[in-house]
Amino acid sequence: MTKPEILQVGPYPEWDQTPLDASFTMHRYFEAEDKAAFLAHVGPAVRGIATRGELGANAAMIAACPQLQVISVYGVGYDAVDLEACRARGIRVTNTPDVLTNDVADLGVAMMLVQSRGMIGAETWVRDGSWQAKGLYPLKRKVWGRTAGVLGLGRIGFEVAKRLQGFDMDIAYSDIAAKDYAPNWAFIADPVALAARSDFLFVTLAASAATRHIVGKSVIAALGPEGMLINISRASNIDEAALLEALETGALGSAALDVFEGEPKLNPRFLALPNVLLQPHHASGTIETRKAMGRLVRDNLTAHFAGRPLPTPVL
Ligand code: 8YV
């Protein structure tokens, strides 16, 4: 039997690439110099797209593949996939939920701790001799016992809140409606009111057109000069221009960010700020989790072309 032809939007680790190459004919879009010419050349034979959460598949890519049946996303977020185009053509879409939830929550909580306790600066203090030359490192803010807000109490938000409980924090959350699986945490529908009562605000929403810039000027102002914003979701959930201005003026205390508009080419204004912790979109970036994500990407493609139910369908 001929192997199904798959358009591969971005690179995967070698432990995923090898089995993908064994089962499918992989067309490496990311290696092509002339992307449009490459799409025009391989598109007509492509029956599947393998992509990553932040890369997705846009309308032009989908249109260039008239035989496309399935898009398998390496990531839980599928906001970068043009779902309307997929719906219109009956193209199936899959993602990799659950397997990454705990790692993403871990990184969010780690960012809060590192940033609040000033651990990056403290490391430099030791390495550059400041400890010996200048003495004690400046005092930072405590985490335990303070107030935390979780914007979006889905799988990842729930795991973040669960971890925060271990720090005896006063926890509240916003979502479309109160969750029956969160009886111990206060439900506050309005994100501005949530931010106003929070020392730390975690953004854990699945991104969509409806959530774009949900963290805007008023949420940021409510979090205030003592507050910290932690984003482990998507950049589009935050009004980045408002965030940068608030960080520069001190209207917002600090931020810990794993995602950026236009990443990996982030706005250089972030690099000049002393009050941000910057991470390279790697909340799911552990060997264990990435292996599980890669397996799900393959399992979804294999199931589709074998005519079996998809393990983790979105559409
Ligand atoms: C990955 C992600 O970093 O799950 C998502 O939605 O964005 C991340 O897990 C990404 O897909 C890996 O490239």
Short mmCIF file of C-alpha atoms and ligand atoms in Angstrom, two decimals:
data_model
loop_
_atom_site.label_atom_id
_atom_site.label_comp_id
_atom_site.label_asym_id
_atom_site.label_seq_id
_atom_site.Cartn_x
_atom_site.Cartn_y
_atom_site.Cartn_z
CA MET A 1 0.00 0.00 0.00
CA THR A 2 1.32 3.49 -0.76
CA LYS A 3 2.04 5.63 2.26
CA PRO A 4 -0.29 8.61 2.84
CA GLU A 5 1.35 11.91 1.94
CA ILE A 6 1.60 14.36 4.83
CA LEU A 7 2.58 18.01 4.86
CA GLN A 8 4.83 18.58 7.88
CA VAL A 9 4.62 22.21 8.95
CA GLY A 10 7.42 22.29 11.56
CA PRO A 11 10.22 20.06 12.84
CA TYR A 12 9.72 17.30 15.41
CA PRO A 13 12.29 15.52 17.59
CA GLU A 14 14.10 12.65 15.90
CA TRP A 15 12.14 10.09 18.01
CA ASP A 16 8.97 11.30 16.28
CA GLN A 17 10.43 11.96 12.86
CA THR A 18 11.74 8.41 12.42
CA PRO A 19 8.39 6.64 12.97
CA LEU A 20 6.56 9.32 10.96
CA ASP A 21 8.92 8.76 8.03
CA ALA A 22 8.37 5.00 8.34
CA SER A 23 4.56 5.21 8.09
CA PHE A 24 4.00 8.28 5.91
CA THR A 25 5.60 10.23 3.09
CA MET A 26 6.47 13.44 4.96
CA HIS A 27 6.83 16.68 2.98
CA ARG A 28 8.92 19.08 5.06
CA TYR A 29 7.30 22.48 4.52
CA PHE A 30 9.60 24.15 7.06
CA GLU A 31 12.70 23.23 5.03
CA ALA A 32 11.38 24.71 1.78
CA GLU A 33 12.97 27.99 0.68
CA ASP A 34 10.04 28.97 -1.53
CA LYS A 35 7.01 27.97 0.57
CA ALA A 36 4.41 28.89 -2.07
CA ALA A 37 6.19 26.91 -4.79
CA PHE A 38 6.60 23.96 -2.42
CA LEU A 39 2.88 23.99 -1.57
CA ALA A 40 1.93 24.23 -5.24
CA HIS A 41 4.18 21.24 -5.97
CA VAL A 42 3.22 18.81 -3.14
CA GLY A 43 -0.23 20.15 -2.16
CA PRO A 44 -2.25 18.19 -4.75
CA ALA A 45 -1.04 14.84 -3.27
CA VAL A 46 -1.29 15.80 0.42
CA ARG A 47 -3.95 13.94 2.45
CA GLY A 48 -2.83 14.97 5.94
CA ILE A 49 -1.10 17.86 7.71
CA ALA A 50 1.09 17.36 10.77
CA THR A 51 1.65 20.64 12.56
CA ARG A 52 2.42 22.16 15.95
CA GLY A 53 0.19 24.16 18.26
CA GLU A 54 1.75 27.53 17.57
CA LEU A 55 2.16 26.90 13.81
CA GLY A 56 -1.30 25.56 12.96
CA ALA A 57 -2.49 25.47 9.35
CA ASN A 58 -3.80 28.58 7.64
CA ALA A 59 -6.43 28.97 4.91
CA ALA A 60 -3.87 29.19 2.09
CA MET A 61 -2.17 25.98 3.22
CA ILE A 62 -5.47 24.15 3.48
CA ALA A 63 -6.62 25.47 0.07
CA ALA A 64 -3.38 24.26 -1.51
CA CYS A 65 -4.23 20.68 -0.49
CA PRO A 66 -7.48 19.71 -2.29
CA GLN A 67 -7.29 16.09 -1.05
CA LEU A 68 -6.68 17.05 2.58
CA GLN A 69 -8.61 14.86 5.06
CA VAL A 70 -6.99 15.36 8.46
CA ILE A 71 -4.85 17.84 10.42
CA SER A 72 -2.96 16.46 13.41
CA VAL A 73 -1.78 19.14 15.86
CA TYR A 74 1.19 18.54 18.19
CA GLY A 75 -0.21 20.65 21.03
CA VAL A 76 -3.47 21.19 22.88
CA GLY A 77 -4.12 24.60 21.30
CA TYR A 78 -5.55 24.55 17.80
CA ASP A 79 -6.29 28.28 17.50
CA ALA A 80 -3.77 28.60 14.66
CA VAL A 81 -5.72 26.09 12.53
CA ASP A 82 -8.34 27.67 10.28
CA LEU A 83 -11.28 25.70 11.67
CA GLU A 84 -13.82 27.38 9.38
CA ALA A 85 -11.93 26.19 6.32
CA CYS A 86 -11.78 22.68 7.86
CA ARG A 87 -15.50 22.64 8.70
CA ALA A 88 -16.40 23.78 5.20
CA ARG A 89 -14.52 20.85 3.68
CA GLY A 90 -15.18 18.19 6.34
CA ILE A 91 -11.49 18.03 7.26
CA ARG A 92 -10.88 16.32 10.61
CA VAL A 93 -8.67 18.05 13.21
CA THR A 94 -6.95 16.41 16.19
CA ASN A 95 -4.81 17.76 19.06
CA THR A 96 -2.85 16.40 22.05
CA PRO A 97 -4.84 17.23 25.20
CA ASP A 98 -4.30 15.81 28.71
CA VAL A 99 -0.75 14.51 28.18
CA LEU A 100 0.71 18.01 28.57
CA THR A 101 -1.60 19.44 31.25
CA ASN A 102 0.64 18.79 34.26
CA ASP A 103 3.83 20.06 32.65
CA VAL A 104 2.17 23.29 31.55
CA ALA A 105 0.77 23.82 35.06
CA ASP A 106 4.18 23.05 36.59
CA LEU A 107 5.88 25.67 34.43
CA GLY A 108 3.27 28.30 35.25
CA VAL A 109 3.74 27.78 38.98
CA ALA A 110 7.53 27.61 38.58
CA MET A 111 7.47 30.97 36.75
CA MET A 112 5.50 32.51 39.61
CA LEU A 113 8.03 31.27 42.17
CA VAL A 114 11.12 32.20 40.14
CA GLN A 115 9.83 35.67 39.37
CA SER A 116 8.42 36.48 42.79
CA ARG A 117 11.54 35.34 44.63
CA GLY A 118 13.87 36.96 42.06
CA MET A 119 15.74 33.73 41.42
CA ILE A 120 17.22 34.72 38.04
CA GLY A 121 18.76 37.87 39.53
CA ALA A 122 19.85 35.91 42.60
CA GLU A 123 21.70 33.41 40.41
CA THR A 124 23.53 36.28 38.71
CA TRP A 125 24.27 37.77 42.17
CA VAL A 126 26.18 34.61 43.05
CA ARG A 127 27.89 34.10 39.69
CA ASP A 128 29.10 37.67 39.12
CA GLY A 129 30.58 38.07 42.58
CA SER A 130 27.96 40.55 43.82
CA TRP A 131 27.30 38.40 46.89
CA GLN A 132 30.90 38.81 48.03
CA ALA A 133 31.25 42.41 46.85
CA LYS A 134 27.88 43.85 47.84
CA GLY A 135 26.50 41.47 50.44
CA LEU A 136 22.93 40.34 50.77
CA TYR A 137 20.67 40.03 47.74
CA PRO A 138 17.71 42.46 47.75
CA LEU A 139 14.58 41.11 49.42
CA LYS A 140 11.77 39.85 47.22
CA ARG A 141 8.04 39.06 47.62
CA LYS A 142 6.59 35.93 49.21
CA VAL A 143 4.25 33.59 47.38
CA TRP A 144 2.62 31.38 49.99
CA GLY A 145 -0.61 32.62 51.52
CA ARG A 146 -1.19 35.36 48.93
CA THR A 147 -4.09 35.66 46.49
CA ALA A 148 -4.15 34.00 43.10
CA GLY A 149 -6.57 34.30 40.19
CA VAL A 150 -6.91 31.70 37.46
CA LEU A 151 -8.43 33.01 34.24
CA GLY A 152 -9.86 29.91 32.57
CA LEU A 153 -10.43 26.88 34.80
CA GLY A 154 -10.07 24.19 32.14
CA ARG A 155 -7.73 21.24 32.47
CA ILE A 156 -4.58 23.37 32.78
CA GLY A 157 -6.16 26.05 34.97
CA PHE A 158 -7.47 23.37 37.31
CA GLU A 159 -4.01 21.85 37.71
CA VAL A 160 -2.51 25.29 38.35
CA ALA A 161 -5.10 26.00 41.08
CA LYS A 162 -4.52 22.56 42.62
CA ARG A 163 -0.80 23.30 42.88
CA LEU A 164 -1.44 26.79 44.33
CA GLN A 165 -3.49 25.19 47.10
CA GLY A 166 -0.24 23.61 48.25
CA PHE A 167 1.09 27.12 48.88
CA ASP A 168 -1.96 27.95 51.04
CA MET A 169 -3.03 30.62 48.58
CA ASP A 170 -6.43 32.26 48.48
CA ILE A 171 -7.66 31.13 45.05
CA ALA A 172 -10.40 32.43 42.75
CA TYR A 173 -11.13 31.84 39.08
CA SER A 174 -13.03 33.22 36.11
CA ASP A 175 -14.68 31.16 33.44
CA ILE A 176 -17.87 31.15 31.38
CA ALA A 177 -19.67 29.57 34.35
CA ALA A 178 -18.85 28.24 37.82
CA LYS A 179 -17.35 24.75 37.72
CA ASP A 180 -18.82 22.00 39.87
CA TYR A 181 -15.37 20.43 40.17
CA ALA A 182 -14.01 23.54 41.94
CA PRO A 183 -16.03 23.88 45.15
CA ASN A 184 -13.13 25.29 47.19
CA TRP A 185 -12.29 28.19 44.92
CA ALA A 186 -14.29 31.41 44.52
CA PHE A 187 -15.94 31.93 41.16
CA ILE A 188 -15.68 35.51 39.93
CA ALA A 189 -17.17 35.90 36.47
CA ASP A 190 -15.62 39.27 35.66
CA PRO A 191 -11.89 39.08 34.80
CA VAL A 192 -11.39 42.68 36.01
CA ALA A 193 -12.83 41.81 39.44
CA LEU A 194 -10.70 38.66 39.50
CA ALA A 195 -7.56 40.70 38.73
CA ALA A 196 -8.47 43.30 41.37
CA ARG A 197 -8.38 40.66 44.15
CA SER A 198 -5.29 38.85 42.84
CA ASP A 199 -1.59 39.19 43.59
CA PHE A 200 -0.88 36.65 40.85
CA LEU A 201 -3.09 36.26 37.77
CA PHE A 202 -2.63 33.11 35.67
CA VAL A 203 -3.91 33.14 32.09
CA THR A 204 -4.89 29.58 31.23
CA LEU A 205 -7.60 30.08 28.63
CA ALA A 206 -7.85 28.23 25.34
CA ALA A 207 -7.40 31.02 22.79
CA SER A 208 -10.08 31.88 20.28
CA ALA A 209 -11.47 34.97 18.55
CA ALA A 210 -13.74 35.41 21.59
CA THR A 211 -10.86 35.52 24.09
CA ARG A 212 -8.62 37.85 22.06
CA HIS A 213 -7.21 40.56 24.35
CA ILE A 214 -9.42 39.41 27.23
CA VAL A 215 -6.54 40.62 29.36
CA GLY A 216 -6.65 44.25 28.27
CA LYS A 217 -5.97 47.63 29.83
CA SER A 218 -8.62 47.32 32.56
CA VAL A 219 -7.58 43.82 33.71
CA ILE A 220 -3.93 44.91 33.78
CA ALA A 221 -4.78 48.10 35.70
CA ALA A 222 -6.83 46.09 38.21
CA LEU A 223 -3.91 43.71 38.80
CA GLY A 224 -1.87 46.82 39.52
CA PRO A 225 1.67 47.82 40.52
CA GLU A 226 2.00 44.97 43.06
CA GLY A 227 0.50 42.32 40.77
CA MET A 228 2.07 39.67 38.57
CA LEU A 229 0.63 38.37 35.29
CA ILE A 230 1.59 34.82 34.27
CA ASN A 231 0.73 33.69 30.73
CA ILE A 232 1.02 30.02 29.75
CA SER A 233 -1.74 30.11 27.14
CA ARG A 234 -1.45 32.16 23.95
CA ALA A 235 -0.19 35.70 23.36
CA SER A 236 -3.49 36.65 21.70
CA ASN A 237 -5.26 36.42 25.08
CA ILE A 238 -3.34 39.52 26.19
CA ASP A 239 -3.24 43.02 24.71
CA GLU A 240 0.53 43.06 24.38
CA ALA A 241 0.77 46.80 23.68
CA ALA A 242 -1.13 47.52 26.92
CA LEU A 243 1.01 44.98 28.79
CA LEU A 244 4.29 46.50 27.60
CA GLU A 245 3.16 49.99 28.51
CA ALA A 246 2.02 48.90 31.97
CA LEU A 247 5.29 47.07 32.63
CA GLU A 248 7.34 50.04 31.45
CA THR A 249 5.45 52.57 33.58
CA GLY A 250 5.11 50.34 36.63
CA ALA A 251 1.30 50.30 36.35
CA LEU A 252 1.77 46.50 36.44
CA GLY A 253 4.30 45.05 38.86
CA SER A 254 5.69 42.21 36.79
CA ALA A 255 4.96 39.45 34.30
CA ALA A 256 6.11 35.93 33.57
CA LEU A 257 5.48 35.01 29.95
CA ASP A 258 5.91 31.82 27.93
CA VAL A 259 4.19 33.11 24.77
CA PHE A 260 4.55 36.22 22.61
CA GLU A 261 2.98 37.85 19.59
CA GLY A 262 5.03 36.96 16.52
CA GLU A 263 7.14 34.46 18.50
CA PRO A 264 9.94 33.53 18.33
CA LYS A 265 10.65 37.11 17.17
CA LEU A 266 9.25 38.88 20.22
CA ASN A 267 8.91 42.63 20.67
CA PRO A 268 12.41 43.90 21.68
CA ARG A 269 10.81 46.15 24.33
CA PHE A 270 10.38 43.00 26.44
CA LEU A 271 14.14 42.46 26.46
CA ALA A 272 14.78 45.85 28.06
CA LEU A 273 12.39 45.24 30.96
CA PRO A 274 13.78 44.24 34.38
CA ASN A 275 10.34 43.14 35.63
CA VAL A 276 9.58 40.28 33.21
CA LEU A 277 10.55 36.64 33.16
CA LEU A 278 10.75 35.43 29.56
CA GLN A 279 10.40 31.79 28.51
CA PRO A 280 10.61 30.37 24.96
CA HIS A 281 7.13 28.76 24.70
CA HIS A 282 8.24 25.59 26.38
CA ALA A 283 5.58 24.90 29.01
CA SER A 284 5.05 21.43 27.52
CA GLY A 285 8.75 21.05 26.81
CA THR A 286 9.78 17.94 28.72
CA ILE A 287 11.06 14.78 27.09
CA GLU A 288 8.29 12.70 28.66
CA THR A 289 5.44 14.97 27.58
CA ARG A 290 6.78 15.71 24.11
CA LYS A 291 7.13 11.94 23.52
CA ALA A 292 3.50 11.44 24.55
CA MET A 293 2.43 14.34 22.29
CA GLY A 294 4.34 12.90 19.33
CA ARG A 295 2.75 9.51 19.87
CA LEU A 296 -0.72 11.07 19.84
CA VAL A 297 0.05 12.96 16.62
CA ARG A 298 1.00 9.65 14.97
CA ASP A 299 -1.86 7.69 16.56
CA ASN A 300 -4.39 10.17 15.23
CA LEU A 301 -2.95 10.05 11.69
CA THR A 302 -2.68 6.27 11.74
CA ALA A 303 -6.24 5.85 13.05
CA HIS A 304 -7.59 8.19 10.40
CA PHE A 305 -5.95 6.43 7.47
CA ALA A 306 -6.95 3.02 8.88
CA GLY A 307 -10.58 4.17 9.10
CA ARG A 308 -10.62 3.86 12.91
CA PRO A 309 -12.05 6.44 15.36
CA LEU A 310 -9.66 9.31 16.10
CA PRO A 311 -8.15 9.11 19.63
CA THR A 312 -8.35 12.87 20.32
CA PRO A 313 -10.55 14.69 17.79
CA VAL A 314 -11.31 18.41 17.86
CA LEU A 315 -13.41 18.37 14.70
C1 8YV B 1 3.77 23.33 22.25
C2 8YV B 1 1.41 24.33 22.54
O1 8YV B 1 4.77 24.14 22.76
O2 8YV B 1 0.01 22.68 23.42
C3 8YV B 1 0.08 23.73 22.80
O3 8YV B 1 -0.91 24.29 22.37
O4 8YV B 1 1.52 25.39 22.02
C4 8YV B 1 2.60 23.64 23.05
O5 8YV B 1 2.34 22.51 23.76
C5 8YV B 1 3.86 23.35 20.83
O6 8YV B 1 2.77 22.90 20.11
C6 8YV B 1 5.10 22.61 20.41
O7 8YV B 1 5.54 23.10 19.26
#
